[in-house]
Short mmCIF file of C-alpha atoms in Angstrom, two decimals:
data_model
loop_
_atom_site.label_atom_id
_atom_site.label_comp_id
_atom_site.label_asym_id
_atom_site.label_seq_id
_atom_site.Cartn_x
_atom_site.Cartn_y
_atom_site.Cartn_z
CA UNK N 1 92.92 166.82 131.50
CA UNK N 2 92.88 163.55 133.11
CA UNK N 3 90.23 161.02 131.24
CA UNK N 4 87.81 161.26 133.82
CA UNK N 5 87.41 165.13 133.67
CA UNK N 6 87.62 164.82 129.90
CA UNK N 7 84.65 162.93 129.65
CA UNK N 8 82.75 164.64 132.14
CA UNK N 9 83.43 167.97 130.68
CA UNK N 10 82.36 167.07 127.42
CA UNK N 11 78.48 167.41 127.93
CA UNK N 12 76.50 164.91 126.29
CA UNK N 13 79.49 162.53 125.15
CA UNK N 14 79.63 161.18 128.55
CA UNK N 15 79.35 157.52 128.59
CA UNK N 16 77.69 155.40 130.82
CA UNK N 17 75.24 158.50 132.26
CA UNK N 18 72.17 156.51 131.68
CA UNK N 19 73.48 152.76 131.93
CA UNK N 20 76.28 150.60 130.35
CA UNK N 21 78.73 152.62 128.49
CA UNK N 22 77.97 151.85 124.72
CA UNK N 23 80.08 149.73 122.75
CA UNK N 24 81.53 151.26 119.33
CA UNK N 25 83.60 149.07 116.85
CA UNK N 26 86.57 150.60 115.03
CA UNK N 27 86.77 149.00 111.53
CA UNK N 28 89.90 149.81 110.65
CA UNK N 29 92.87 149.97 113.18
CA UNK N 30 95.38 152.27 110.87
CA UNK N 31 96.36 155.77 111.72
CA UNK N 32 92.96 157.50 111.94
CA UNK N 33 91.20 154.42 113.23
CA UNK N 34 93.56 154.31 116.48
CA UNK N 35 93.19 157.88 116.89
CA UNK N 36 89.22 157.21 117.03
CA UNK N 37 90.03 154.69 119.87
CA UNK N 38 92.20 157.28 121.95
CA UNK N 39 89.22 159.47 121.89
CA UNK N 40 86.56 157.02 122.97
CA UNK N 41 88.31 155.56 125.44
CA UNK N 42 88.96 159.07 127.07
CA UNK N 43 85.25 159.29 126.83
CA UNK N 44 84.47 156.07 128.55
CA UNK N 45 83.42 154.23 125.68
CA UNK N 46 83.92 151.00 125.12
CA UNK N 47 85.79 149.68 121.69
CA UNK N 48 85.70 146.90 119.48
CA UNK N 49 88.40 146.27 116.37
CA UNK N 50 88.20 144.59 113.24
CA UNK N 51 90.96 145.07 110.82
CA UNK N 52 91.78 142.80 107.68
CA UNK N 53 94.97 142.59 109.25
CA UNK N 54 94.24 140.70 112.27
CA UNK N 55 97.53 141.80 113.81
CA UNK N 56 96.78 145.39 113.19
CA UNK N 57 93.75 145.11 115.25
CA UNK N 58 95.32 142.99 118.19
CA UNK N 59 97.87 145.92 118.23
CA UNK N 60 95.45 148.74 118.81
CA UNK N 61 93.58 146.66 121.45
CA UNK N 62 96.58 146.82 123.29
CA UNK N 63 97.22 149.95 122.78
CA UNK N 64 94.09 151.38 123.54
CA UNK N 65 91.72 148.96 124.63
CA UNK N 66 89.10 147.43 123.89
CA UNK N 67 88.35 143.99 122.19
CA UNK N 68 88.99 142.62 118.75
CA UNK N 69 86.51 141.17 116.27
CA UNK N 70 87.72 137.86 114.26
CA UNK N 71 84.87 138.35 111.54
CA UNK N 72 83.28 141.81 110.17
CA UNK N 73 79.79 140.66 110.82
CA UNK N 74 80.65 141.00 114.08
CA UNK N 75 80.56 145.05 113.96
CA UNK N 76 76.46 144.28 113.83
CA UNK N 77 76.18 143.53 117.30
CA UNK N 78 78.17 147.24 118.66
CA UNK N 79 76.18 150.16 119.12
CA UNK N 80 77.63 152.31 116.17
CA UNK N 81 80.80 151.59 113.79
CA UNK N 82 83.49 154.16 112.56
CA UNK N 83 84.47 152.85 109.54
CA UNK N 84 87.91 153.91 108.64
CA UNK N 85 89.29 151.57 106.09
CA UNK N 86 90.95 152.46 103.10
CA UNK N 87 88.50 153.64 100.61
CA UNK N 88 85.88 152.55 98.67
CA UNK N 89 84.20 151.86 101.79
CA UNK N 90 80.39 152.12 100.41
CA UNK N 91 80.10 148.25 100.27
CA UNK N 92 80.58 147.89 104.12
CA UNK N 93 78.93 151.22 105.02
CA UNK N 94 75.59 149.55 102.85
CA UNK N 95 75.82 146.31 104.52
CA UNK N 96 75.94 148.01 108.39
CA UNK N 97 73.19 150.34 107.10
CA UNK N 98 71.08 147.54 105.84
CA UNK N 99 71.57 145.55 109.39
CA UNK N 100 70.55 148.76 111.06
CA UNK N 101 73.92 149.32 112.96
CA UNK N 102 74.49 153.34 113.24
CA UNK N 103 77.53 154.03 110.83
CA UNK N 104 80.03 157.30 110.89
CA UNK N 105 82.52 156.76 107.67
CA UNK N 106 85.59 158.90 106.99
CA UNK N 107 85.70 158.58 103.18
CA UNK N 108 86.88 161.53 101.21
CA UNK N 109 86.39 160.18 97.84
CA UNK N 110 84.05 161.85 95.83
CA UNK N 111 82.39 158.69 94.23
CA UNK N 112 82.62 156.77 97.60
CA UNK N 113 80.94 159.69 99.25
CA UNK N 114 78.08 160.11 96.71
CA UNK N 115 76.92 156.80 97.14
CA UNK N 116 76.98 156.79 100.32
CA UNK N 117 74.93 159.85 100.55
CA UNK N 118 72.39 158.16 98.24
CA UNK N 119 71.80 155.45 101.11
CA UNK N 120 69.29 157.83 102.52
CA UNK N 121 66.20 155.66 102.25
CA UNK N 122 68.04 152.27 103.17
CA UNK N 123 69.23 154.17 106.16
CA UNK N 124 65.37 155.30 107.38
CA UNK N 125 63.92 151.75 106.44
CA UNK N 126 66.77 150.02 108.63
CA UNK N 127 66.64 152.91 111.52
CA UNK N 128 70.22 153.51 110.92
CA UNK N 129 71.75 156.76 112.38
CA UNK N 130 74.59 157.79 109.27
CA UNK N 131 77.04 160.32 109.23
CA UNK N 132 78.70 160.47 105.87
CA UNK N 133 82.34 162.13 105.27
CA UNK N 134 83.38 162.85 109.39
CA UNK N 135 86.69 163.33 109.16
CA UNK N 136 89.20 166.20 108.47
CA UNK N 137 88.43 167.54 104.85
CA UNK N 138 85.08 166.46 104.74
CA UNK N 139 84.69 166.71 108.71
CA UNK N 140 86.31 169.51 110.81
CA UNK N 141 85.72 171.50 107.46
CA UNK N 142 81.80 171.41 107.95
CA UNK N 143 81.79 171.95 111.12
CA UNK N 144 84.14 175.11 110.98
CA UNK N 145 82.01 176.23 108.31
CA UNK N 146 78.77 175.97 110.37
CA UNK N 147 80.60 178.07 112.93
CA UNK N 148 81.22 180.67 110.61
CA UNK N 149 78.14 180.71 108.65
CA UNK N 150 76.05 181.37 111.93
CA UNK N 151 77.71 184.67 112.02
CA UNK N 152 76.68 185.68 108.75
CA UNK N 153 73.32 186.61 107.40
CA UNK N 154 73.77 185.76 104.02
CA UNK N 155 76.86 183.17 102.87
CA UNK N 156 78.11 183.46 99.36
CA UNK N 157 81.12 181.65 99.58
CA UNK N 158 82.76 178.36 101.35
CA UNK N 159 86.46 177.54 100.51
CA UNK N 160 88.22 174.72 101.99
CA UNK N 161 91.94 174.22 101.56
CA UNK N 162 93.58 171.06 103.54
CA UNK N 163 97.45 170.22 103.92
CA UNK N 164 99.05 167.06 105.07
CA UNK N 165 97.80 163.35 105.14
CA UNK N 166 96.86 160.75 107.76
CA UNK N 167 98.51 157.19 107.15
CA UNK N 168 99.27 155.49 104.10
CA UNK N 169 95.74 155.11 102.32
CA UNK N 170 95.09 158.85 103.45
CA UNK N 171 98.66 159.49 101.03
CA UNK N 172 97.14 157.38 98.53
CA UNK N 173 94.36 158.87 98.32
CA UNK N 174 95.55 162.71 98.17
CA UNK N 175 97.71 161.30 95.34
CA UNK N 176 95.24 159.66 93.22
CA UNK N 177 92.89 163.05 94.04
CA UNK N 178 95.84 165.21 92.26
CA UNK N 179 95.36 163.23 89.07
CA UNK N 180 91.29 163.24 89.29
CA UNK N 181 88.53 165.41 88.33
CA UNK N 182 87.89 168.08 90.81
CA UNK N 183 83.94 168.97 91.88
CA UNK N 184 83.02 172.52 92.71
CA UNK N 185 79.76 174.35 93.13
CA UNK N 186 80.10 177.30 91.09
CA UNK N 187 76.75 179.63 90.53
CA UNK N 188 74.33 176.83 90.66
CA UNK N 189 75.95 174.20 88.45
CA UNK N 190 78.82 171.46 89.22
CA UNK N 191 81.71 172.60 87.59
CA UNK N 192 84.55 169.53 87.00
CA UNK N 193 88.19 170.66 86.82
CA UNK N 194 91.67 169.03 86.66
CA UNK N 195 92.96 167.92 89.68
CA UNK N 196 96.24 169.48 90.60
CA UNK N 197 94.97 173.22 88.65
CA UNK N 198 94.10 176.08 90.37
CA UNK N 199 96.88 176.99 92.13
CA UNK N 200 96.29 179.41 95.29
CA UNK N 201 98.70 180.14 97.90
CA UNK N 202 96.45 179.42 101.30
CA UNK N 203 97.81 180.16 104.72
CA UNK N 204 97.44 177.48 107.44
CA UNK N 205 97.90 178.28 110.76
CA UNK N 206 101.03 177.92 112.29
CA UNK N 207 103.59 175.97 112.01
CA UNK N 208 101.97 175.03 108.59
CA UNK N 209 102.34 178.43 107.34
CA UNK N 210 101.62 179.14 103.54
CA UNK N 211 101.30 176.32 101.30
CA UNK N 212 100.33 176.29 97.52
CA UNK N 213 96.92 174.12 97.16
CA UNK N 214 95.14 172.59 93.96
CA UNK N 215 91.87 171.46 93.24
CA UNK N 216 91.91 168.09 93.75
CA UNK N 217 88.75 165.31 93.76
CA UNK N 218 87.46 165.42 97.00
CA UNK N 219 84.44 165.13 98.47
CA UNK N 220 84.32 168.11 100.45
CA UNK N 221 82.44 170.23 98.03
CA UNK N 222 79.37 167.65 97.93
CA UNK N 223 79.36 167.48 101.59
CA UNK N 224 79.67 171.08 101.97
CA UNK N 225 76.97 171.70 99.12
CA UNK N 226 74.31 169.55 101.18
CA UNK N 227 75.30 171.07 104.60
CA UNK N 228 75.29 174.53 103.30
CA UNK N 229 73.11 174.74 99.70
CA UNK N 230 72.69 178.46 100.05
CA UNK N 231 76.25 179.18 99.15
CA UNK N 232 76.70 180.02 95.60
CA UNK N 233 80.38 178.66 95.59
CA UNK N 234 81.99 175.93 96.92
CA UNK N 235 85.23 174.63 96.47
CA UNK N 236 88.09 172.62 97.91
CA UNK N 237 91.69 172.34 97.55
CA UNK N 238 94.95 170.33 98.94
CA UNK N 239 98.50 171.53 99.38
CA UNK N 240 100.63 169.41 96.77
CA UNK N 241 104.60 170.14 95.90
CA UNK N 242 105.43 170.43 92.17
CA UNK N 243 106.61 166.80 92.51
CA UNK N 244 103.14 165.54 94.18
CA UNK N 245 101.38 167.43 90.60
CA UNK N 246 104.03 165.96 88.13
CA UNK N 247 104.27 162.16 89.60
CA UNK N 248 100.15 162.44 90.01
CA UNK N 249 99.25 160.01 87.21
CA UNK N 250 101.93 157.55 88.33
CA UNK N 251 102.46 155.12 90.64
CA UNK N 252 103.31 156.66 94.21
CA UNK N 253 107.21 156.55 93.60
CA UNK N 254 108.06 157.02 97.50
CA UNK N 255 106.50 155.13 100.16
CA UNK N 256 103.71 156.95 102.26
CA UNK N 257 104.65 157.91 106.02
CA UNK N 258 103.80 155.45 107.86
CA UNK N 259 102.41 157.53 110.93
CA UNK N 260 101.01 160.19 108.95
CA UNK N 261 102.25 163.90 109.98
CA UNK N 262 101.31 167.10 110.85
CA UNK N 263 98.29 168.50 108.73
CA UNK N 264 96.11 171.73 108.75
CA UNK N 265 92.71 172.51 107.38
CA UNK N 266 91.39 176.19 106.59
CA UNK N 267 87.82 177.27 105.85
CA UNK N 268 87.15 180.16 104.47
CA UNK N 269 83.53 182.06 104.36
CA UNK N 270 82.68 184.86 102.25
CA UNK N 271 79.20 186.39 102.69
CA UNK N 272 77.26 189.59 104.12
CA UNK N 273 76.31 190.59 107.60
CA UNK N 274 72.73 191.97 108.46
CA UNK N 275 73.40 195.22 107.80
CA UNK N 276 75.06 194.27 104.23
CA UNK N 277 78.45 195.29 105.02
CA UNK N 278 80.87 192.32 103.57
CA UNK N 279 82.84 189.81 105.58
CA UNK N 280 84.86 187.14 105.18
CA UNK N 281 85.89 184.87 108.09
CA UNK N 282 89.06 182.43 108.15
CA UNK N 283 89.30 179.77 110.91
CA UNK N 284 91.96 176.74 110.86
CA UNK N 285 92.94 173.76 112.64
CA UNK N 286 96.47 172.29 113.28
CA UNK N 287 97.52 169.10 114.28
CA UNK N 288 98.48 165.72 113.27
CA UNK N 289 96.17 164.74 110.62
CA UNK N 290 94.95 161.51 111.82
CA UNK N 291 94.31 162.44 115.27
CA UNK N 292 92.08 165.54 113.82
CA UNK N 293 90.09 163.10 111.45
CA UNK N 294 90.07 160.27 114.09
CA UNK N 295 88.64 163.42 116.96
CA UNK N 296 85.88 164.55 114.51
CA UNK N 297 84.90 160.53 113.73
CA UNK N 298 85.06 159.42 117.36
CA UNK N 299 82.55 162.43 118.40
CA UNK N 300 80.18 161.53 115.75
CA UNK N 301 80.33 157.78 116.68
CA UNK N 302 79.57 158.70 120.23
CA UNK N 303 76.74 160.68 119.31
CA UNK N 304 74.93 158.26 117.07
CA UNK N 305 75.51 155.92 120.16
CA UNK N 306 73.57 158.44 122.14
CA UNK N 307 70.69 158.80 119.37
CA UNK N 308 71.89 162.28 119.03
CA UNK N 309 71.67 162.10 115.32
CA UNK N 310 68.43 161.93 113.83
CA UNK N 311 67.44 158.58 111.65
CA UNK N 312 68.97 158.86 108.36
CA UNK N 313 71.99 159.93 106.18
CA UNK N 314 73.54 163.01 107.69
CA UNK N 315 77.01 165.24 107.21
CA UNK N 316 79.13 167.17 108.99
CA UNK N 317 77.84 170.96 109.29
CA UNK N 318 73.84 169.95 108.38
CA UNK N 319 72.47 169.96 112.14
CA UNK N 320 73.58 173.44 113.95
CA UNK N 321 72.91 172.19 117.41
CA UNK N 322 74.76 168.81 116.78
CA UNK N 323 77.75 170.15 114.95
CA UNK N 324 78.46 172.58 117.92
CA UNK N 325 78.50 169.67 120.49
CA UNK N 326 80.69 168.12 118.16
CA UNK N 327 82.96 170.95 118.00
CA UNK N 328 82.90 171.50 121.56
CA UNK N 329 83.86 167.91 121.79
CA UNK N 330 87.33 168.98 119.29
CA UNK N 331 88.05 171.69 121.36
CA UNK N 332 88.03 169.62 124.78
CA UNK N 333 90.04 166.75 123.36
CA UNK N 334 92.71 169.46 122.59
CA UNK N 335 92.68 170.23 119.11
CA UNK N 336 93.27 173.83 118.75
CA UNK N 337 91.33 175.94 116.35
CA UNK N 338 92.43 179.42 115.29
CA UNK N 339 90.87 182.20 113.38
CA UNK N 340 92.49 184.94 111.10
CA UNK N 341 92.53 188.24 112.17
CA UNK N 342 93.79 189.95 108.83
CA UNK N 343 92.67 190.99 105.50
CA UNK N 344 93.01 188.72 102.35
CA UNK N 345 94.72 191.74 100.48
CA UNK N 346 98.57 192.53 99.61
CA UNK N 347 100.20 195.22 101.42
CA UNK N 348 101.09 198.31 98.76
CA UNK R 1 122.39 175.83 48.36
CA UNK R 2 125.37 174.01 49.28
CA UNK R 3 125.74 170.70 50.31
CA UNK R 4 127.90 170.15 53.75
CA UNK R 5 131.43 170.06 53.46
CA UNK R 6 132.81 166.66 54.49
CA UNK R 7 134.39 168.37 57.61
CA UNK R 8 130.93 169.66 59.15
CA UNK R 9 129.90 165.75 58.55
CA UNK R 10 132.73 164.81 60.77
CA UNK R 11 132.71 167.27 63.30
CA UNK R 12 128.68 166.49 64.04
CA UNK R 13 129.39 162.81 64.55
CA UNK R 14 131.95 163.62 67.27
CA UNK R 15 130.97 161.91 70.79
CA UNK R 16 131.77 165.55 72.32
CA UNK R 17 128.91 167.42 70.08
CA UNK R 18 126.62 164.46 70.24
CA UNK R 19 126.80 164.86 74.30
CA UNK R 20 126.43 168.30 74.06
CA UNK R 21 123.33 168.20 71.75
CA UNK R 22 121.68 165.53 74.34
CA UNK R 23 122.62 168.11 77.06
CA UNK R 24 120.91 170.97 75.11
CA UNK R 25 117.84 168.64 74.05
CA UNK R 26 117.48 167.48 77.83
CA UNK R 27 117.96 171.00 79.27
CA UNK R 28 115.22 172.17 76.60
CA UNK R 29 113.13 169.78 78.11
CA UNK R 30 113.49 170.23 81.40
CA UNK R 31 112.78 174.31 81.00
CA UNK R 32 109.43 173.21 79.03
CA UNK R 33 108.16 170.87 81.50
CA UNK R 34 109.44 173.52 84.41
CA UNK R 35 107.53 176.70 82.85
CA UNK R 36 104.54 175.02 82.37
CA UNK R 37 103.80 173.74 85.88
CA UNK R 38 105.03 177.30 86.76
CA UNK R 39 102.52 179.03 84.43
CA UNK R 40 99.44 176.84 85.11
CA UNK R 41 97.14 178.45 87.21
CA UNK R 42 96.94 181.83 88.60
CA UNK R 43 98.05 181.86 91.97
CA UNK R 44 96.13 183.79 94.89
CA UNK R 45 96.45 186.62 96.57
CA UNK R 46 98.13 186.09 100.08
CA UNK R 47 97.06 187.48 102.81
CA UNK R 48 100.02 189.54 103.54
CA UNK R 49 98.82 191.34 106.87
CA UNK R 50 97.29 189.94 110.03
CA UNK R 51 97.68 186.80 111.74
CA UNK R 52 96.26 183.65 113.46
CA UNK R 53 94.90 183.65 116.94
CA UNK R 54 93.61 181.12 119.26
CA UNK R 55 90.04 180.68 118.41
CA UNK R 56 87.48 180.63 121.36
CA UNK R 57 84.13 179.19 120.64
CA UNK R 58 81.22 181.86 122.39
CA UNK R 59 79.23 180.00 125.14
CA UNK R 60 76.11 178.46 124.16
#
């Protein structure tokens, strides 16, 4: 698919159809930021790069087009900003929201996301359209959960598992998450469990396959609970090796992979159909972790720039029509989605 | 109760015996850590039938 046809086939994400193309700022020129830039370029959206390491922004602009911003204050003049810098992102996002800039943030840190979700009043006052947790998990997980929830009459449980990390900052966050406190929504109340506990063998789409997954300090339960308050149980797990768990409370012993690696997300939704029959649906996506996260963030940024996102703070999975539009864009961007066709029980 | 003989004390202080005791201690600690890692968590029920197929979104 060439660039133009890709842009034209994603209804609603065609830049320049009603005037000059918007300019979207990308704060953070790492693995995820560059994936954002790549998708936006395919959509025909102009980009402006900012990174605390100017050389990274220059390299990204040479590779994916766009201009380089010298100061973070320059981000206040663009149509929307995708924040892909390392966590915490709250200070940067808060300043942009106060300036009335539309913001998409990719943080998966629970405390960071909680602060950003509390920006609702400030976003409404400033007229900012803000999407929190638009990456992989949270992010694509919410879109997939919405796709499954629409097939059910009642929703009881949503369980998410993720494999892989994006860039080095994402890998450090994954490392820290295994040593943190994992929150989960359980029968009407928040529960906390130690990160690295609750082992569960989760099957991801090929070529990832099975991987042991554990509770971790992820923002996904908070995001999913906000989007699906009717679900009685919400949990999130990340894959980890025994070495990951053993060394989680120590500094990272080995440097993270500079370019990230292949990753996957898996969403399981349990509920009932209209006739009362119990159902469990499982869908997943596989690809380079940074690409998956960057695609979701880029599409939400385009939606913000086109005012398809309401004023205020929102999360993936919260608005069915918008989520479906973004999910269509994700597929057209080349992300492979898969559904599990079996039954989660052992063969006797 | 009888006091250890001088010969037993000499045997315990031999370099080979000390090395053996340290190796046994290290093995015991390693087993303890590995056992605790393996035993923590109940594990899930892996799906053993079925498989993945490409998801085609229904038309809007």
